[in-house]
PDB file of C-alpha atoms in Angstrom:
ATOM      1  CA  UNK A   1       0.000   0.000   0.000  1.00  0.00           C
ATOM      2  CA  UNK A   2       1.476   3.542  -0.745  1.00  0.00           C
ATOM      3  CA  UNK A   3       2.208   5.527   1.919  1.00  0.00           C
ATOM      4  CA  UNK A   4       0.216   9.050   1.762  1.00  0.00           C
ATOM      5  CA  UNK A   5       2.467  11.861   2.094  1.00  0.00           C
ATOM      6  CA  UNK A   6       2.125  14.270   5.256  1.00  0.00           C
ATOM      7  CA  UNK A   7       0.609  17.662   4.432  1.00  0.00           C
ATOM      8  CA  UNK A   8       1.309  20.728   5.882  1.00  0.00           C
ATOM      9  CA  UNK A   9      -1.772  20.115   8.799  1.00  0.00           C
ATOM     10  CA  UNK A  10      -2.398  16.533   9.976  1.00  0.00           C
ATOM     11  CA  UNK A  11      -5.627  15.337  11.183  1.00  0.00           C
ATOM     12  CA  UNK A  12      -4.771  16.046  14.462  1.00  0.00           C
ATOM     13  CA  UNK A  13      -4.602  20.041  13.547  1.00  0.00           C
ATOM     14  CA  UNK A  14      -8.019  19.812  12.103  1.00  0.00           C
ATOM     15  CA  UNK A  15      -9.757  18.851  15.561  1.00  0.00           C
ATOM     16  CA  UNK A  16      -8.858  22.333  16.829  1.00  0.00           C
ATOM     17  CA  UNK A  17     -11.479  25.142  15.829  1.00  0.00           C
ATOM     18  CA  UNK A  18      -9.326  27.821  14.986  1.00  0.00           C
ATOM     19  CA  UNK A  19      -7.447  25.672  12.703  1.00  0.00           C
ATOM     20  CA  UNK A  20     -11.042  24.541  10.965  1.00  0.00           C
ATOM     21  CA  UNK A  21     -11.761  28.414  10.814  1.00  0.00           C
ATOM     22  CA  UNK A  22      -8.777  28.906   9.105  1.00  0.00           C
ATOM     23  CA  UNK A  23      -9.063  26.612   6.628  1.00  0.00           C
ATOM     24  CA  UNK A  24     -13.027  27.615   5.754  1.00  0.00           C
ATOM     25  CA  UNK A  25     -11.599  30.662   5.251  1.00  0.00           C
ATOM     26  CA  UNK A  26      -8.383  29.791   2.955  1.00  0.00           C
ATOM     27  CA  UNK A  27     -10.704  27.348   0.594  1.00  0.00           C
ATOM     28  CA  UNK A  28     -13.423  30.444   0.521  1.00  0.00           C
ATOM     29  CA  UNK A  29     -10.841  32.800  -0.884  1.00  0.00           C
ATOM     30  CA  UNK A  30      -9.648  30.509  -3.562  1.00  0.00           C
ATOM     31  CA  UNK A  31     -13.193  29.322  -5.031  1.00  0.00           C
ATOM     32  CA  UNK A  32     -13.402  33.370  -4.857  1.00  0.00           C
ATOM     33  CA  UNK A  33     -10.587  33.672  -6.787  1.00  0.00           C
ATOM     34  CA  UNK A  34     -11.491  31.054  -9.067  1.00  0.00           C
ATOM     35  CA  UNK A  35     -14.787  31.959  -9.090  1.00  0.00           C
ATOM     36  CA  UNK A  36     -13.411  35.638 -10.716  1.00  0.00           C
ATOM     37  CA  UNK A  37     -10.926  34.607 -12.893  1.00  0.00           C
ATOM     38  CA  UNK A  38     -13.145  31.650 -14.871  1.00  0.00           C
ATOM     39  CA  UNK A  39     -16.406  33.812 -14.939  1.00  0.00           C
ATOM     40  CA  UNK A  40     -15.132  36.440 -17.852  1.00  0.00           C
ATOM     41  CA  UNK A  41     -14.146  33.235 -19.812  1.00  0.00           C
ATOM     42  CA  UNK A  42     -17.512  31.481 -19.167  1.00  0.00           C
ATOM     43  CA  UNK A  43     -19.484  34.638 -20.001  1.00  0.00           C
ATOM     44  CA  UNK A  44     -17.738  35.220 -23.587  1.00  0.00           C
ATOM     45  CA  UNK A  45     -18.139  31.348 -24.296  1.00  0.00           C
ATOM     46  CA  UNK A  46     -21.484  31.354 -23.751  1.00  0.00           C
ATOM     47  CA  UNK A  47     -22.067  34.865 -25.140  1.00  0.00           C
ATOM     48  CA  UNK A  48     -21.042  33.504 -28.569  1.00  0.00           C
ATOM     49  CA  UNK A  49     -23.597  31.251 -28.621  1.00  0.00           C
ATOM     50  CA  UNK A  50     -26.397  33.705 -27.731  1.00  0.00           C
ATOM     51  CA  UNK A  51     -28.691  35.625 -30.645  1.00  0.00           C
ATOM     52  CA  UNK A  52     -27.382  39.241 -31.101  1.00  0.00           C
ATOM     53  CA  UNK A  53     -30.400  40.451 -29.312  1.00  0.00           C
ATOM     54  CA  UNK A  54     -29.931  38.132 -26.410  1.00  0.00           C
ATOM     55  CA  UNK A  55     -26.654  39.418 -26.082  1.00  0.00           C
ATOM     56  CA  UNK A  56     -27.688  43.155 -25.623  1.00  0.00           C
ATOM     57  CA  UNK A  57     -30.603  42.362 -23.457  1.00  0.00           C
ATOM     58  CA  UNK A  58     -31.499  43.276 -20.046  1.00  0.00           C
ATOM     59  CA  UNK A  59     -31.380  42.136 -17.516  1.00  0.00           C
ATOM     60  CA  UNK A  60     -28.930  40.096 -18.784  1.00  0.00           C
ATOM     61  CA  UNK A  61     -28.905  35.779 -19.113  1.00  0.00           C
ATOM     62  CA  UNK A  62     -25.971  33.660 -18.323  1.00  0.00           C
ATOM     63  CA  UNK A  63     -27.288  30.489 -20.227  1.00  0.00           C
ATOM     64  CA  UNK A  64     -28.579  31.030 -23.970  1.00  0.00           C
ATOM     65  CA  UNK A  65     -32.152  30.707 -24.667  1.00  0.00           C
ATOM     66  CA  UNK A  66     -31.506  29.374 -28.167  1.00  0.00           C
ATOM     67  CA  UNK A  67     -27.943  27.934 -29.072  1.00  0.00           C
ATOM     68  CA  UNK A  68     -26.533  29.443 -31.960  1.00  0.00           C
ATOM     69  CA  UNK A  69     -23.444  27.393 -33.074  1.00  0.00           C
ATOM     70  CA  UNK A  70     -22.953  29.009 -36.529  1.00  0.00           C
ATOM     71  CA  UNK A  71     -21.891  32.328 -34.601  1.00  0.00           C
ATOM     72  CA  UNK A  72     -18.171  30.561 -34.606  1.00  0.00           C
ATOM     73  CA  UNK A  73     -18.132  30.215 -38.042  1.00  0.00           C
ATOM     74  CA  UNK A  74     -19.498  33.297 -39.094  1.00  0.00           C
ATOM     75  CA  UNK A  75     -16.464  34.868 -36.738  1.00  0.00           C
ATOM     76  CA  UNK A  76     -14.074  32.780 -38.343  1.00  0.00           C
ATOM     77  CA  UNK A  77     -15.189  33.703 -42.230  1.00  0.00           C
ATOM     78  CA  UNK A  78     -15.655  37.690 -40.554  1.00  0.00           C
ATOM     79  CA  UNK A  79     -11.256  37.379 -40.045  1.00  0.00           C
ATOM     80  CA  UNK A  80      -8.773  35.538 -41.180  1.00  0.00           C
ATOM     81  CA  UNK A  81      -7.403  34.288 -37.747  1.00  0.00           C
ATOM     82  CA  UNK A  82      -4.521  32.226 -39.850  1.00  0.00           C
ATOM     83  CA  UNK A  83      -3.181  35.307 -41.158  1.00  0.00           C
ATOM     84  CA  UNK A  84      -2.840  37.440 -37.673  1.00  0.00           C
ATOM     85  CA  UNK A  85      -1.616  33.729 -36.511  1.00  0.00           C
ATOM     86  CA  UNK A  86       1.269  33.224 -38.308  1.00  0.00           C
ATOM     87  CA  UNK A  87       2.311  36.603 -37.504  1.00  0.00           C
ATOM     88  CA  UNK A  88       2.053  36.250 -33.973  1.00  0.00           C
ATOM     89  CA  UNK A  89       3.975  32.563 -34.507  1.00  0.00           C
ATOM     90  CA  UNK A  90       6.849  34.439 -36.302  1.00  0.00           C
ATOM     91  CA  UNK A  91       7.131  37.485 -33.889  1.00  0.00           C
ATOM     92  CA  UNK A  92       7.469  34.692 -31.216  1.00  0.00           C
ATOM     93  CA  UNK A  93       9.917  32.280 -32.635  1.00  0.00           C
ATOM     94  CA  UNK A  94      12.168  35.376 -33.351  1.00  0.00           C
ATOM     95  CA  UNK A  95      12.114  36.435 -30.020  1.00  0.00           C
ATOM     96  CA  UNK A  96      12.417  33.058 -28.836  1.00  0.00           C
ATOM     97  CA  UNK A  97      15.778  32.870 -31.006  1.00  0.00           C
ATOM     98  CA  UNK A  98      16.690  35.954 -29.722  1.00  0.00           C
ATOM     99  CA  UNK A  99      16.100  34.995 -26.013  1.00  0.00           C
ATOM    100  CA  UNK A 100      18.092  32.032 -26.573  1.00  0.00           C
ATOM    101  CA  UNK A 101      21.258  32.924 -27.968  1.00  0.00           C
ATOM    102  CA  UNK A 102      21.585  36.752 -27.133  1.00  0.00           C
ATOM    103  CA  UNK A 103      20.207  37.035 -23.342  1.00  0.00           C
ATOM    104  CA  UNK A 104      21.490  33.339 -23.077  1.00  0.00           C
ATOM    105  CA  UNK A 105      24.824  34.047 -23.863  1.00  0.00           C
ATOM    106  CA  UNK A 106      24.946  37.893 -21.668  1.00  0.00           C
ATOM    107  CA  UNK A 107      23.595  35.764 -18.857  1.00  0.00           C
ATOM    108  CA  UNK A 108      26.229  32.490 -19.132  1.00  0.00           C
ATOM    109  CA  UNK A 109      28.917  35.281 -19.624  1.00  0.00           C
ATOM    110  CA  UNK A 110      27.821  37.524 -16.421  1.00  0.00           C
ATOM    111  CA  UNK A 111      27.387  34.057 -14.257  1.00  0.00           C
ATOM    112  CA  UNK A 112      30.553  31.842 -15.441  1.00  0.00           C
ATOM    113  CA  UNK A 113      33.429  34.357 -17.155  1.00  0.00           C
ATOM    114  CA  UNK A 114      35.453  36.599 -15.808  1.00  0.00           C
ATOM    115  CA  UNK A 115      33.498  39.549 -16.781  1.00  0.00           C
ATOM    116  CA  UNK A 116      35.007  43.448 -15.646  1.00  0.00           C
ATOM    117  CA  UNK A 117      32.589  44.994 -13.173  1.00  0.00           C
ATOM    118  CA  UNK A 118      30.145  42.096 -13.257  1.00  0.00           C
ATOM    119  CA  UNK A 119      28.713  43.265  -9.913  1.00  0.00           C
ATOM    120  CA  UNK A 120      27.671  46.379 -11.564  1.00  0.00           C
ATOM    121  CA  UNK A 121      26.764  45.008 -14.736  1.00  0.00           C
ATOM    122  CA  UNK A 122      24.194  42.995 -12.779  1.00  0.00           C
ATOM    123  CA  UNK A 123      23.343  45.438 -10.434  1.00  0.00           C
ATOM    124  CA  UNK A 124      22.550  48.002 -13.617  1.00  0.00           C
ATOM    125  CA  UNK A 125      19.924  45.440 -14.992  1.00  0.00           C
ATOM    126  CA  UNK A 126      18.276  44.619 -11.732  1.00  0.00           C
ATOM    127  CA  UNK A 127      18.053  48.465 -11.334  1.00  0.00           C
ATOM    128  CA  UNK A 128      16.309  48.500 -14.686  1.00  0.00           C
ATOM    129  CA  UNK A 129      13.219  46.132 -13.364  1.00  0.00           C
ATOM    130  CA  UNK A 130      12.065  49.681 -11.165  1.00  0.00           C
ATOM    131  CA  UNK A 131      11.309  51.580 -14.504  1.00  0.00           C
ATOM    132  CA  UNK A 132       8.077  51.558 -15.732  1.00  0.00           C
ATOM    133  CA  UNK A 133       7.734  50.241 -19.679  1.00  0.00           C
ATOM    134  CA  UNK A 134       5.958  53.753 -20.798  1.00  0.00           C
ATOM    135  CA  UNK A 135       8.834  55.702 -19.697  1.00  0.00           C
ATOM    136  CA  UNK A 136      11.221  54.267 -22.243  1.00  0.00           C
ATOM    137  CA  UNK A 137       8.573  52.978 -24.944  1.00  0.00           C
ATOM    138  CA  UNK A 138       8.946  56.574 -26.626  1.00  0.00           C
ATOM    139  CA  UNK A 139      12.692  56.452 -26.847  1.00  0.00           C
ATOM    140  CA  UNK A 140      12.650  52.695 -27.616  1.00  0.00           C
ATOM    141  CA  UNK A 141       9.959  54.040 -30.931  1.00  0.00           C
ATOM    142  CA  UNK A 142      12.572  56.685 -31.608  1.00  0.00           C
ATOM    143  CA  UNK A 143      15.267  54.806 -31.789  1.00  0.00           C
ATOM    144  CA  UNK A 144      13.522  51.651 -34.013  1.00  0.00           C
ATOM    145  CA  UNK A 145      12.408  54.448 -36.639  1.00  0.00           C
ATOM    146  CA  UNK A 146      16.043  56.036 -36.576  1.00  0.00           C
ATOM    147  CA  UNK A 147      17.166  52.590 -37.521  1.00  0.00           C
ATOM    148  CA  UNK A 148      14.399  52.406 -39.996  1.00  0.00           C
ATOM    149  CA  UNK A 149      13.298  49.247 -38.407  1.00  0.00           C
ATOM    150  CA  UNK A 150       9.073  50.353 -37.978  1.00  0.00           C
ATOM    151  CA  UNK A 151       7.041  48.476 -40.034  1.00  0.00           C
ATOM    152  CA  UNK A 152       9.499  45.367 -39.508  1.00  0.00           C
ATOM    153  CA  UNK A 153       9.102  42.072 -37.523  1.00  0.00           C
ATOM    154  CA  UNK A 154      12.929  43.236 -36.110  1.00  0.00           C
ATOM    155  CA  UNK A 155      11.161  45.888 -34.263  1.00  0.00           C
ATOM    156  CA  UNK A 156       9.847  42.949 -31.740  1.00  0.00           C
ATOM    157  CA  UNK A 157      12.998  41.474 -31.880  1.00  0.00           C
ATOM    158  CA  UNK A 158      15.740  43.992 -30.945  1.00  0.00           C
ATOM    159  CA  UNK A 159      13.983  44.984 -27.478  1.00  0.00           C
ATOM    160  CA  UNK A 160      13.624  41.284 -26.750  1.00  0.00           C
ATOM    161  CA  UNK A 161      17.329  40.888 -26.210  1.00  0.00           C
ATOM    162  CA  UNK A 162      17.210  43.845 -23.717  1.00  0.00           C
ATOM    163  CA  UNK A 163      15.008  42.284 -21.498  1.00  0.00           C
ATOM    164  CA  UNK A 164      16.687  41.939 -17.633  1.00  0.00           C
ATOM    165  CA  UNK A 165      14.057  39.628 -16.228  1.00  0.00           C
ATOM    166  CA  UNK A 166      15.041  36.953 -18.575  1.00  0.00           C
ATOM    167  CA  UNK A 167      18.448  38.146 -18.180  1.00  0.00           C
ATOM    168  CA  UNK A 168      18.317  37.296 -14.290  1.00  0.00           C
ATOM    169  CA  UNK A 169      16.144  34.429 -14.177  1.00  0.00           C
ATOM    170  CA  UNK A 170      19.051  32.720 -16.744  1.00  0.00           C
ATOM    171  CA  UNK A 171      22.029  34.150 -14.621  1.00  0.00           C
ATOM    172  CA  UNK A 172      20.790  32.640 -11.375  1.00  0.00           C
ATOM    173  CA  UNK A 173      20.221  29.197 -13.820  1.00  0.00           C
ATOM    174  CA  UNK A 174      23.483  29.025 -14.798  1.00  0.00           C
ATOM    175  CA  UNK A 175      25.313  29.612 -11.081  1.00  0.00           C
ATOM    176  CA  UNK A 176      24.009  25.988 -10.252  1.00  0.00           C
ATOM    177  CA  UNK A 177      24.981  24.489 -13.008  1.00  0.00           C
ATOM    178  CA  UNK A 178      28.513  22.442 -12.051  1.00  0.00           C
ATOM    179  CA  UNK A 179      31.553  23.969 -12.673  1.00  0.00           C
ATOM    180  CA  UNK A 180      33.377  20.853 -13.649  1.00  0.00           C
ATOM    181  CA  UNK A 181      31.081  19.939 -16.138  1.00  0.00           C
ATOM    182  CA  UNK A 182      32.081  23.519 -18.026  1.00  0.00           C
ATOM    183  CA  UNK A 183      35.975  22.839 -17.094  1.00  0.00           C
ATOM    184  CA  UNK A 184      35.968  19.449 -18.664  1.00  0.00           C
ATOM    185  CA  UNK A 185      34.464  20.672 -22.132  1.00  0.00           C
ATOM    186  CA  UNK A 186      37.427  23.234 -21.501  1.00  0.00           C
ATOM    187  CA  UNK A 187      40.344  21.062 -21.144  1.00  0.00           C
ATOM    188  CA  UNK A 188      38.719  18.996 -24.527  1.00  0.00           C
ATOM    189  CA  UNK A 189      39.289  21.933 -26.405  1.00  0.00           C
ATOM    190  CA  UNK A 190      35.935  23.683 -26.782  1.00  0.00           C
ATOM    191  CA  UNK A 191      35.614  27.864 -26.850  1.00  0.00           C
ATOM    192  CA  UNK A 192      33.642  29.402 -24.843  1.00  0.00           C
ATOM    193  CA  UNK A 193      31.021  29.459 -27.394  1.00  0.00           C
ATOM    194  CA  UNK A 194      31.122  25.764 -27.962  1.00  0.00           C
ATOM    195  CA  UNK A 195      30.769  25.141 -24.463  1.00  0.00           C
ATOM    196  CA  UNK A 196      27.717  27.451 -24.034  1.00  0.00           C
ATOM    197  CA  UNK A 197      25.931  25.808 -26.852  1.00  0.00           C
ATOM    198  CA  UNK A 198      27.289  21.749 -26.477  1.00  0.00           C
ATOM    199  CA  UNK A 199      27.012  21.717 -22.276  1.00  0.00           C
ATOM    200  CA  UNK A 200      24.997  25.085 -21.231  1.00  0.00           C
ATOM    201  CA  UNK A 201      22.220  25.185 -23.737  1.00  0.00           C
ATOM    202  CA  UNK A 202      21.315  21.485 -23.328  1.00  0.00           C
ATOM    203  CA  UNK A 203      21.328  21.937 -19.343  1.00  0.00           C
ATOM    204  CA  UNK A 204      18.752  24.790 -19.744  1.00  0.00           C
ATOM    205  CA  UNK A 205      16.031  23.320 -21.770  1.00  0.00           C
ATOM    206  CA  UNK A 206      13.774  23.323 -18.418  1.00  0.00           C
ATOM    207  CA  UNK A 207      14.431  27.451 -18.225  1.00  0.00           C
ATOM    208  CA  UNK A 208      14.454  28.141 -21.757  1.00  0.00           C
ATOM    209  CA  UNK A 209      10.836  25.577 -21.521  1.00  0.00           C
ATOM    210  CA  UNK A 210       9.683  28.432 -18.958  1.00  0.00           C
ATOM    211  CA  UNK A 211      10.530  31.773 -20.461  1.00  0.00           C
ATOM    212  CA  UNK A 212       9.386  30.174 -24.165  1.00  0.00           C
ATOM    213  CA  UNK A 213       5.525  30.041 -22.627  1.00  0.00           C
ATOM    214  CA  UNK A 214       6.009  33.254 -21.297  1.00  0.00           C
ATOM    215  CA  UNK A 215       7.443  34.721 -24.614  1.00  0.00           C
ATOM    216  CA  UNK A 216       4.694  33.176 -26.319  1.00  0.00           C
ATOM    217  CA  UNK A 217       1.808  34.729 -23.710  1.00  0.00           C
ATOM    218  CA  UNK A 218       3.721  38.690 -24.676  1.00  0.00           C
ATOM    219  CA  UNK A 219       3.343  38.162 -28.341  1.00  0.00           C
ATOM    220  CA  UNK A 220       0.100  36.533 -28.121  1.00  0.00           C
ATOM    221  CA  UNK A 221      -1.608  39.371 -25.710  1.00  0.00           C
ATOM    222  CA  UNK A 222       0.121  42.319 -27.085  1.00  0.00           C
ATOM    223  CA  UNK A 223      -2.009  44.749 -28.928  1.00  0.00           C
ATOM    224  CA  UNK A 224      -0.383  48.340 -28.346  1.00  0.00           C
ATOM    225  CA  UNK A 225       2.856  48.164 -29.006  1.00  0.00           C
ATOM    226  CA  UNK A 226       2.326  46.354 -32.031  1.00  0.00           C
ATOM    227  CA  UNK A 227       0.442  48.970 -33.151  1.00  0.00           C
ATOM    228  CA  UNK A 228       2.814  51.618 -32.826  1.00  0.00           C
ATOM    229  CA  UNK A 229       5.529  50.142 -34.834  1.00  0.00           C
ATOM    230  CA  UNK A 230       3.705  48.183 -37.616  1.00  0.00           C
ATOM    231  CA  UNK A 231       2.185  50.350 -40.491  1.00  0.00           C
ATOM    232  CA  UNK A 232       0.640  47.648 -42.624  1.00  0.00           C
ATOM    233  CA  UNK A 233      -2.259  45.426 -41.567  1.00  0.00           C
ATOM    234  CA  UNK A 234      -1.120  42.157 -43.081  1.00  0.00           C
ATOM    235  CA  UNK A 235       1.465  42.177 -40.641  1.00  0.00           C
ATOM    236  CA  UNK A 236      -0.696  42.714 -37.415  1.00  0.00           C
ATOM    237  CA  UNK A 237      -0.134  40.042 -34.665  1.00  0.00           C
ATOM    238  CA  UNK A 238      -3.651  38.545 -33.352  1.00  0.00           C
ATOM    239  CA  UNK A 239      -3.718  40.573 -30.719  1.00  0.00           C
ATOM    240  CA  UNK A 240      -3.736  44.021 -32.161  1.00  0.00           C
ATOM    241  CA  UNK A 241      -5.886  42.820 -35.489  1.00  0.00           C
ATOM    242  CA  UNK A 242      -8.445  41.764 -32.712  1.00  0.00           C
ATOM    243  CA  UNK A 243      -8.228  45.296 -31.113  1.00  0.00           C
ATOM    244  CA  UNK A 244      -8.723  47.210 -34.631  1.00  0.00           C
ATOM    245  CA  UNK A 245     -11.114  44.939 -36.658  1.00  0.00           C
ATOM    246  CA  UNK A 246     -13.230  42.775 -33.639  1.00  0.00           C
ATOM    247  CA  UNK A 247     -12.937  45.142 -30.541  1.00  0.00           C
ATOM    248  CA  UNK A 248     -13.348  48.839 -31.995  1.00  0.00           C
ATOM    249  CA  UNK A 249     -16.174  47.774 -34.891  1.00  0.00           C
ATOM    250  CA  UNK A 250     -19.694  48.843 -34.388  1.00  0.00           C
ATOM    251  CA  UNK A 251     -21.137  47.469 -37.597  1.00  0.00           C
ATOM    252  CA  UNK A 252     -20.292  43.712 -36.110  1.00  0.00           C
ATOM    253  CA  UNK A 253     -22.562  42.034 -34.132  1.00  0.00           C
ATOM    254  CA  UNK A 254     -21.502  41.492 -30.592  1.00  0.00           C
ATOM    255  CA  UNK A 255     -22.563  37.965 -30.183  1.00  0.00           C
ATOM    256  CA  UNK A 256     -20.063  37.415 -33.357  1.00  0.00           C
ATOM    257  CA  UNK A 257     -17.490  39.576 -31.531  1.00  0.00           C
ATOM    258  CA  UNK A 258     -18.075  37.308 -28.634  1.00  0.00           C
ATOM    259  CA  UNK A 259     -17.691  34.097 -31.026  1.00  0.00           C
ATOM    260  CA  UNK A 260     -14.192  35.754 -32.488  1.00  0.00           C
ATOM    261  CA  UNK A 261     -12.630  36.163 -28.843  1.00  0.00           C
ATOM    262  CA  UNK A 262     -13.217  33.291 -27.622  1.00  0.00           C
ATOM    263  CA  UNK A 263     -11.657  31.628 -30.211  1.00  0.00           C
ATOM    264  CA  UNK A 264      -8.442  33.623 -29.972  1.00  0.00           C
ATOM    265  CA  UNK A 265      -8.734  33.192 -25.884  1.00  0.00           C
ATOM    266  CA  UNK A 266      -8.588  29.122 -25.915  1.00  0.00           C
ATOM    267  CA  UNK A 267      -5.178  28.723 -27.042  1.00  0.00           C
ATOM    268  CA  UNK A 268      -3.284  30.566 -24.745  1.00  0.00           C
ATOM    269  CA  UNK A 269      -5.519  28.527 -21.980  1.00  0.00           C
ATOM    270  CA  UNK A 270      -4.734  25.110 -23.466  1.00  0.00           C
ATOM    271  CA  UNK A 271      -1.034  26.116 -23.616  1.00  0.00           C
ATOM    272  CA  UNK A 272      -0.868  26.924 -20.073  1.00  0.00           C
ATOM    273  CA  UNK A 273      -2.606  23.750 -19.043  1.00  0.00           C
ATOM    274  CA  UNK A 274      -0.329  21.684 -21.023  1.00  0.00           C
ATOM    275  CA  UNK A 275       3.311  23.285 -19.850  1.00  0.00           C
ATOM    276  CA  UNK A 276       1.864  24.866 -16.471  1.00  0.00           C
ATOM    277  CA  UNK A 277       4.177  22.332 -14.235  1.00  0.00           C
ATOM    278  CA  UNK A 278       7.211  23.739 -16.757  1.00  0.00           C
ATOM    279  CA  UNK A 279       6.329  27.248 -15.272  1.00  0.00           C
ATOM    280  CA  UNK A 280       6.970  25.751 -11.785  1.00  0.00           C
ATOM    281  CA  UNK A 281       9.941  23.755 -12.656  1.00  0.00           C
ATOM    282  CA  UNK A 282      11.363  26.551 -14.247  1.00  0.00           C
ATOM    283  CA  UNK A 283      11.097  29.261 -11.862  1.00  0.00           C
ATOM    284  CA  UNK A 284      12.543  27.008  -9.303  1.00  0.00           C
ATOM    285  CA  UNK A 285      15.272  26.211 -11.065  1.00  0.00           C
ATOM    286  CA  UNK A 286      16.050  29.696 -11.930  1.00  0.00           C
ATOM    287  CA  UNK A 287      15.576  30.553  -8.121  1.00  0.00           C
ATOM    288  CA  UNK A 288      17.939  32.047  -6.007  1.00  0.00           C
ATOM    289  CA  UNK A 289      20.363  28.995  -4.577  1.00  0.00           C
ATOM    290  CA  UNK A 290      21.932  28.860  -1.428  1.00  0.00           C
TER     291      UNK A 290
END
């Protein structure tokens, strides 16, 4: 028989009162807070099945008198999701390159070379995580269009090799990894280089794993900044393409708009559900070691 592991209060803590109160209370707050974050996603799935005038009547129902399925495929033929899509898929798999090679490399350098001022270095881009991201996205713009990079997908991926979260989160990574396994691809011969990418980068797939999903959820809910820098519409990512042609259009029927978001919100949810223990596994290997 397998032995049940010991949680953090035995049945002997639950014969006290204040320790039943406690949990009552605990259990409340997170069917609250379950309660608040599944309800949006309930009302726009059921929304897009409602009639049009269903959906804009008052008092308001939560279940659909009549079910209208074709709603999803009137949203679909309304957009073409594949096009916004693969532009969103191409925004991300740059800045997953860039992720992956240019922070990867700045972090392995900062963590195992003998890098001038590497205190400071590190201490700059930890500083960095206390500035707000409207403060510099007007300089960032300014900069992009004096490179004459607007209108480009490299306008997502030049600031996603500045980014010190990332930066961090690989640094710490790479302090646990074990110095003798860098020193022996050393004494075979290997560059620095050669080491990062035949040792370093195969030891940080679990990391990389983590900061890939949350790559993916930036280019997947990011509407504004994507709007600044791209000119033409066939190169809107989902996000923004939702925000100009779904969100801000009267003439469309809201039950349709309804149909269109929830469409675009599934994926992101199914991704999460599928790599959510990679989240964890990542952010505790990337976690400060003692």
């Amino acid at each position: 028989m397998k032995q049940m592991e010991r949680g953090i209060l035995s049945s002997y803590d639950f014969k006290r009162t204040s320790t039943k109160i406690g949990y009552a209370i605990m259990v409340l707050m997170l069917v609250g807070m379950a309660f608040t974050m599944l309800y949006p996603i309930a009302v726009t799935m059921l929304n897009g099945f409602k009639t049009n005038a269903e959906v804009n009547s008052f008092p308001p129902k939560f279940l659909p008198t009549t079910w209208e399925f074709d709603n999803f495929s009137k949203g679909w033929n309304y957009i073409d999701l594949t096009v916004f899509l693969k532009n969103t898929l191409f925004i991300f798999i740059g800045n997953m390159v860039v992720t992956v090679f240019v922070l990867g490399l700045a972090s392995y350098s900062l963590s195992r070379l003998r890098v001038p001022y590497q205190r400071y270095i590190q201490f700059f881009f930890m500083v960095t995580l206390f500035i707000p991201a409207a403060s510099y996205m007007i300089p960032s713009f300014v900069n992009l269009k004096e490179l004459g990079l607007l209108n480009s997908y490299a306008a997502f991926w030049l600031p996603a090799g500045a980014n010190a979260f990332f930066l961090l989160l690989l640094k710490s990574f790479f302090d646990g990894v074990h110095m003798e396994l860098l020193e022996a691809a050393r004494i075979d011969g290997a560059s620095e280089v050669g080491t990062f990418v035949r040792i370093a980068l195969p030891l940080s797939i679990p990391i990389f794993a983590t900061l890939a999903i949350f790559v993916f959820s930036t280019a997947w809910n990011d509407w504004f900044w994507p709007s600044l820098v791209m000119h033409s519409e066939d190169k809107y990512p989902l996000a923004t393409a939702m925000y100009k042609y779904v969100i801000n259009v009267r003439r469309l029927d809201t039950n349709i708009k309804f149909a269109i978001l929830f469409m675009v919100m599934v994926p992101p949810i199914i991704v999460f559900l599928v790599f959510q223990k990679y989240i964890m596994r990542g952010l505790h290997l990337g976690g400060v070691k003692g």
